[in-house]
Coordinates of C-alpha atoms in Angstrom, one line a residue:
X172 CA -59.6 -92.2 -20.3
X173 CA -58.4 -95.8 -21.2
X174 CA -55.7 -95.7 -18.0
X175 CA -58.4 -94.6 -15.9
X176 CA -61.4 -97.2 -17.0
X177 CA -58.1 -99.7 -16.9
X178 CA -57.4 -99.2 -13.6
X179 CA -59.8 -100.8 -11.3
X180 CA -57.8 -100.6 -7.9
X181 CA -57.9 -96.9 -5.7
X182 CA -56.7 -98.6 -2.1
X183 CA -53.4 -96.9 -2.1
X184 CA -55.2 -93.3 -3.0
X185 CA -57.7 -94.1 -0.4
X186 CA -55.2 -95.1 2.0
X187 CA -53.1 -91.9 1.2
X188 CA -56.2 -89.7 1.1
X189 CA -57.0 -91.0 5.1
X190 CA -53.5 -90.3 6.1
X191 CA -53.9 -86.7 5.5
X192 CA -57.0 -86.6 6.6
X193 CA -55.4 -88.0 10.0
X194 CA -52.4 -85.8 9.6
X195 CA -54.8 -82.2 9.4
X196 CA -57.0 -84.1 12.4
X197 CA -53.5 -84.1 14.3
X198 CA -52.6 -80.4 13.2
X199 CA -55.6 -78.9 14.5
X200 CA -55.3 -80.5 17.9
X201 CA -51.8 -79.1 18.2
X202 CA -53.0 -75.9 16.9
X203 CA -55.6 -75.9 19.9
X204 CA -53.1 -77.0 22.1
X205 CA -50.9 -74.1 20.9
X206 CA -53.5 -71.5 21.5
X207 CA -54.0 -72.7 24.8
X208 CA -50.4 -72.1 25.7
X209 CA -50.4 -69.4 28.3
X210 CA -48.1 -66.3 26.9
X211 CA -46.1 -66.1 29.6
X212 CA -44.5 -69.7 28.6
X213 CA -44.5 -68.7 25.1
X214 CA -42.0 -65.6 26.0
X215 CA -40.1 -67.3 28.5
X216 CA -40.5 -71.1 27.8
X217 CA -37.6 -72.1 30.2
X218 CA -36.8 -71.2 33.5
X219 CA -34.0 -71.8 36.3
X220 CA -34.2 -73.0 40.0
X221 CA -31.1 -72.7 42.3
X222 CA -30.5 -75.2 44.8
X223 CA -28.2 -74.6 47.5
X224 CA -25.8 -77.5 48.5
X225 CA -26.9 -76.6 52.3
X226 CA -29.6 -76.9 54.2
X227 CA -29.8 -74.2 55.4
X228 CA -32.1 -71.2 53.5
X229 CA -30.6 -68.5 52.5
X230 CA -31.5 -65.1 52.8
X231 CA -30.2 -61.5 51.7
X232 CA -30.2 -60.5 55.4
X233 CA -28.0 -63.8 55.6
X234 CA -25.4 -62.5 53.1
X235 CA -25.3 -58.8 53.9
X236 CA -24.6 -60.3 58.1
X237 CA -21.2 -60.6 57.8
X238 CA -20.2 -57.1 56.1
X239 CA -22.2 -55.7 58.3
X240 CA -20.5 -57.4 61.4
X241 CA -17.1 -56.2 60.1
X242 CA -18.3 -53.0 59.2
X243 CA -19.5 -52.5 63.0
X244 CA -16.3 -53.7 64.3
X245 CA -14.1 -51.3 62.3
X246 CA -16.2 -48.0 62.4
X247 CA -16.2 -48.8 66.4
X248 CA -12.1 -49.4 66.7
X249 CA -11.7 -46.7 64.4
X250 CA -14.2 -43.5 66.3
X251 CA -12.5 -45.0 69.7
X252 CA -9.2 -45.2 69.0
X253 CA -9.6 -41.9 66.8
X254 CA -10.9 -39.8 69.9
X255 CA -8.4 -40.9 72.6
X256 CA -4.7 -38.8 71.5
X257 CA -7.0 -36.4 70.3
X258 CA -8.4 -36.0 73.6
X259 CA -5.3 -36.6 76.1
X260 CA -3.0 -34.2 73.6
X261 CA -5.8 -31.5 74.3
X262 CA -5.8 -32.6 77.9
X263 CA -2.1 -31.7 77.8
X264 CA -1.3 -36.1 78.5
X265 CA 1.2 -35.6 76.5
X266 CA 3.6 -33.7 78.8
X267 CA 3.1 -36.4 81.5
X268 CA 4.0 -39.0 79.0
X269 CA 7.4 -37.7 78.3
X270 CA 8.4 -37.8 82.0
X271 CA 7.2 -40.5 82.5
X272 CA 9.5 -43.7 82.6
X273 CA 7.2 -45.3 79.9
X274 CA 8.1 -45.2 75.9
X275 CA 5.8 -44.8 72.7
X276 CA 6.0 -48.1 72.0
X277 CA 4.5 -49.0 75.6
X278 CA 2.1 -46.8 75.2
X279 CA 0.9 -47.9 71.7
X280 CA 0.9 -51.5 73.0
X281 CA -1.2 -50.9 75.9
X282 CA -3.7 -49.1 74.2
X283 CA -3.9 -51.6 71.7
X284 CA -4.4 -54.3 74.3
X285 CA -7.4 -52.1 76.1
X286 CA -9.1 -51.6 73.2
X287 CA -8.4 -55.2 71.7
X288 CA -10.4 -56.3 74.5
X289 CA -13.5 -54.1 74.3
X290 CA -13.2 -55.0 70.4
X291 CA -13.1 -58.7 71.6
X292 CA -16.5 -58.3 73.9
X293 CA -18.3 -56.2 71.2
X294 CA -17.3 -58.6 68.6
X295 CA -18.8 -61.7 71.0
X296 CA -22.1 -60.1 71.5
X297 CA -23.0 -59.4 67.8
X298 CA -22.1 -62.7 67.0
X299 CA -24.1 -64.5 70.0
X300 CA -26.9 -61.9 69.1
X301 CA -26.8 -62.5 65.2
X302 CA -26.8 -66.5 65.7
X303 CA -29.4 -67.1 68.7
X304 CA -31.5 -64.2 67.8
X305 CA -31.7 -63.7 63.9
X306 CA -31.0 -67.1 63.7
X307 CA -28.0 -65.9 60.8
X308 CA -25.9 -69.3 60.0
X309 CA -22.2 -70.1 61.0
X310 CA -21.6 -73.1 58.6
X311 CA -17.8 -72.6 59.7
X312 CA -15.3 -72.5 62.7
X313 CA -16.1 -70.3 65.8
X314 CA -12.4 -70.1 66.0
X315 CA -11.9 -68.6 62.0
X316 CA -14.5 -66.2 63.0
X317 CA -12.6 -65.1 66.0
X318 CA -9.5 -64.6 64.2
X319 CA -10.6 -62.3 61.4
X320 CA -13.0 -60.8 64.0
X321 CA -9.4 -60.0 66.3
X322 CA -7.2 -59.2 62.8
X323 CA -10.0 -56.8 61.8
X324 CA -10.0 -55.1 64.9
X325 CA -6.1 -55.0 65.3
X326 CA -6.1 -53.1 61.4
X327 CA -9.0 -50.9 62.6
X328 CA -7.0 -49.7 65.4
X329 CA -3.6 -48.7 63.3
X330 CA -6.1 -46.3 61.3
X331 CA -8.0 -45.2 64.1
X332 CA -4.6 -44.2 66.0
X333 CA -3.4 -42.8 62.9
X334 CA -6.1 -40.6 62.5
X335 CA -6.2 -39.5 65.9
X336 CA -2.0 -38.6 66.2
X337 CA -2.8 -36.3 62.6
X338 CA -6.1 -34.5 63.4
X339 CA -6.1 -31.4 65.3
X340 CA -9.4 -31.5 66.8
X341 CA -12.2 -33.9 67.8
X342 CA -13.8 -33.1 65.4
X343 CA -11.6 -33.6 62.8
X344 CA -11.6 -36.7 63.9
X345 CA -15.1 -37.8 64.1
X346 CA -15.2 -36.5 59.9
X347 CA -11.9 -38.7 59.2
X348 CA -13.2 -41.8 60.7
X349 CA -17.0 -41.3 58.8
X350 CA -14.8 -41.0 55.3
X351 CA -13.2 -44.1 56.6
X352 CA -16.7 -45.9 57.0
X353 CA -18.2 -44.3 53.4
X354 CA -15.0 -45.3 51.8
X355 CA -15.7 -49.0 53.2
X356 CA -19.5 -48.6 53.2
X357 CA -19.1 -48.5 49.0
X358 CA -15.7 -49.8 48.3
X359 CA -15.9 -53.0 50.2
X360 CA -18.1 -55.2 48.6
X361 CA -20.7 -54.7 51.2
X362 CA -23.1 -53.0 48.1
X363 CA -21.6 -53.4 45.1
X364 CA -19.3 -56.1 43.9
X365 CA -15.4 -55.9 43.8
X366 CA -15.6 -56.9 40.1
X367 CA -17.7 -54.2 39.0
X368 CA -15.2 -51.4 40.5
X369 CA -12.8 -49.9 38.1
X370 CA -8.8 -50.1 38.7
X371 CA -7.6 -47.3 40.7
X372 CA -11.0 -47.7 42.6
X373 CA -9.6 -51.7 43.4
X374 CA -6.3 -50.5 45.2
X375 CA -8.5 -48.3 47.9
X376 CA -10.5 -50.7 48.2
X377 CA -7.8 -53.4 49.3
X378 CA -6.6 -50.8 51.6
X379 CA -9.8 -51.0 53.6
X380 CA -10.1 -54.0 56.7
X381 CA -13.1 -54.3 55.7
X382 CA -12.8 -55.6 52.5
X383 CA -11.1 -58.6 53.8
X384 CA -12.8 -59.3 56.3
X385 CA -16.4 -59.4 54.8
X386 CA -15.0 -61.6 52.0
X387 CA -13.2 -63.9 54.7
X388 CA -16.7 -63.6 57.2
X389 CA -18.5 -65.0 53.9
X390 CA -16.3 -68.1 53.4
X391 CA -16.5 -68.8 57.0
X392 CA -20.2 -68.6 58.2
X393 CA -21.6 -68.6 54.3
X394 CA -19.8 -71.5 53.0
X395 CA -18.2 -73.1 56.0
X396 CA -14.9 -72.9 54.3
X397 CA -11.9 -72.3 56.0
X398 CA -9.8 -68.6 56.0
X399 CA -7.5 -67.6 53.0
X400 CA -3.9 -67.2 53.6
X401 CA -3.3 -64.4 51.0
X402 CA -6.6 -62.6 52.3
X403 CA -5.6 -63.1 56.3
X404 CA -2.0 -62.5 55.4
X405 CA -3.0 -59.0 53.6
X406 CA -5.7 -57.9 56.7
X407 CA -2.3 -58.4 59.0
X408 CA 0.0 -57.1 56.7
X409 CA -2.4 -53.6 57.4
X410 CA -2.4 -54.3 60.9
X411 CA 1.2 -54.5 61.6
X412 CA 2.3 -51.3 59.2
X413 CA -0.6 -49.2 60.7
X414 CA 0.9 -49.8 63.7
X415 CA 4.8 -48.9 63.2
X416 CA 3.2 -45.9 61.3
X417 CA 1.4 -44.7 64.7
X418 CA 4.1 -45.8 66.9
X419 CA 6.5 -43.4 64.9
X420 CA 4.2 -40.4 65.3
X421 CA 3.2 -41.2 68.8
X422 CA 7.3 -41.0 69.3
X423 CA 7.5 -37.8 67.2
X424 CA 4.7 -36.5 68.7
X425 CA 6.2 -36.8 72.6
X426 CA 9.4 -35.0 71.2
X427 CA 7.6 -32.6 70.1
X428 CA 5.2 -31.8 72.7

């Protein structure tokens, strides 16, 4: 009782008393605030905006064009080139190709060269129709375009000619050249990602034109960069086999018929 009657000065209690009286005035504002926060920003407080480096606005009918232009191209060259032995071996060509002064490698060539061009003019009017009509970007070269457009087609043509010098029938045919299009259709990237696809699944699907040339059409129109060598050199690499593979059974098949 002595120290308190001593004691004649209570500013720095006072003062202290004010400052929490400030500091619970300050608390219940931000506990207002709080409540006022809307739920949604409590559960997700922070969200993420991607900018493309292009002008251009994306869409996924954008990035899906260019499988679907290669897909087009190959399931074409593929049911064409798959239908012609088939029908001239039934039509009994065959016999007239042996007497005449013209070899299997001729004959492989020309074909090639006829359907290279229809290929060619199928490939120019989806691309004219995709660009001026859907208005679907080509941040690239016209001329990359054209040549994984032509390597595409020149790979399509060594499986379709393949198929058609081992089936027996049209319509053995027509059902090799739709496994050939499901096989792309899901092993391509086109759907699902190359990454997400087990081993064994990846060598079938680096078997298939159309893997490389949807990843190649992407770079080119997508991201107007320019072609991969190992990608262009591996869509050839099918190409040129596929064709010594259907020049030896067009040969075998002549001696043979």
């Amino acid at each position: 009782n002595n120290e308190v009657s001593e004691k004649q000065n209570y500013d720095p209690e006072i003062a202290e008393l004010d400052q929490q009286e400030k500091d619970l005035a300050e608390l219940e504002t931000q506990l207002a605030e709080f409540q006022s926060i809307s739920p949604n920003v409590l559960t997700q407080p922070f969200t993420s905006k991607t900018y493309g480096i292009s002008e251009f606005q994306f869409t996924p009918m954008s990035f899906f064009t260019p499988g679907v232009i290669v897909l087009l191209l190959q399931h074409i060259t593929i049911t064409v080139a798959a239908l012609s032995i088939v029908r001239e071996r039934r039509a009994g060509m065959m016999e007239l190709f042996r007497v005449s002064p013209v070899a299997s490698g001729q004959i492989m060539i020309g074909k090639y060269l006829s359907y290279l061009i229809f290929g060619a003019f199928t490939a120019a009017v989806l691309a004219l129709l995709l660009y001026y009509g859907l208005n679907v970007p080509m941040l690239g070269s016209w001329w990359n375009f054209a040549l994984v457009a032509f390597l595409v087609l020149f790979a399509s043509l060594g499986i379709g000619f393949f198929i058609s010098l081992v089936a027996g029938t049209e319509s053995q045919a027509v059902q090799f050249a739709m496994i050939a299009l499901l096989l792309s259709v899901f092993f391509s990237g086109f759907i699902l990602d190359l990454r997400y696809l087990a081993g064994p699944v990846k060598v079938v699907s680096w078997l298939l034109p159309a893997t490389y040339g949807t990843i190649l059409l992407q770079d080119i129109m997508l991201r107007g960069i320019g072609v991969k060598l190992i990608l262009i050199g591996g869509l050839a690499a099918i190409g040129v086999v596929m064709f010594f593979i259907s020049w030896l059974l067009m040969r075998r098949k002549m001696a043979n018929d």
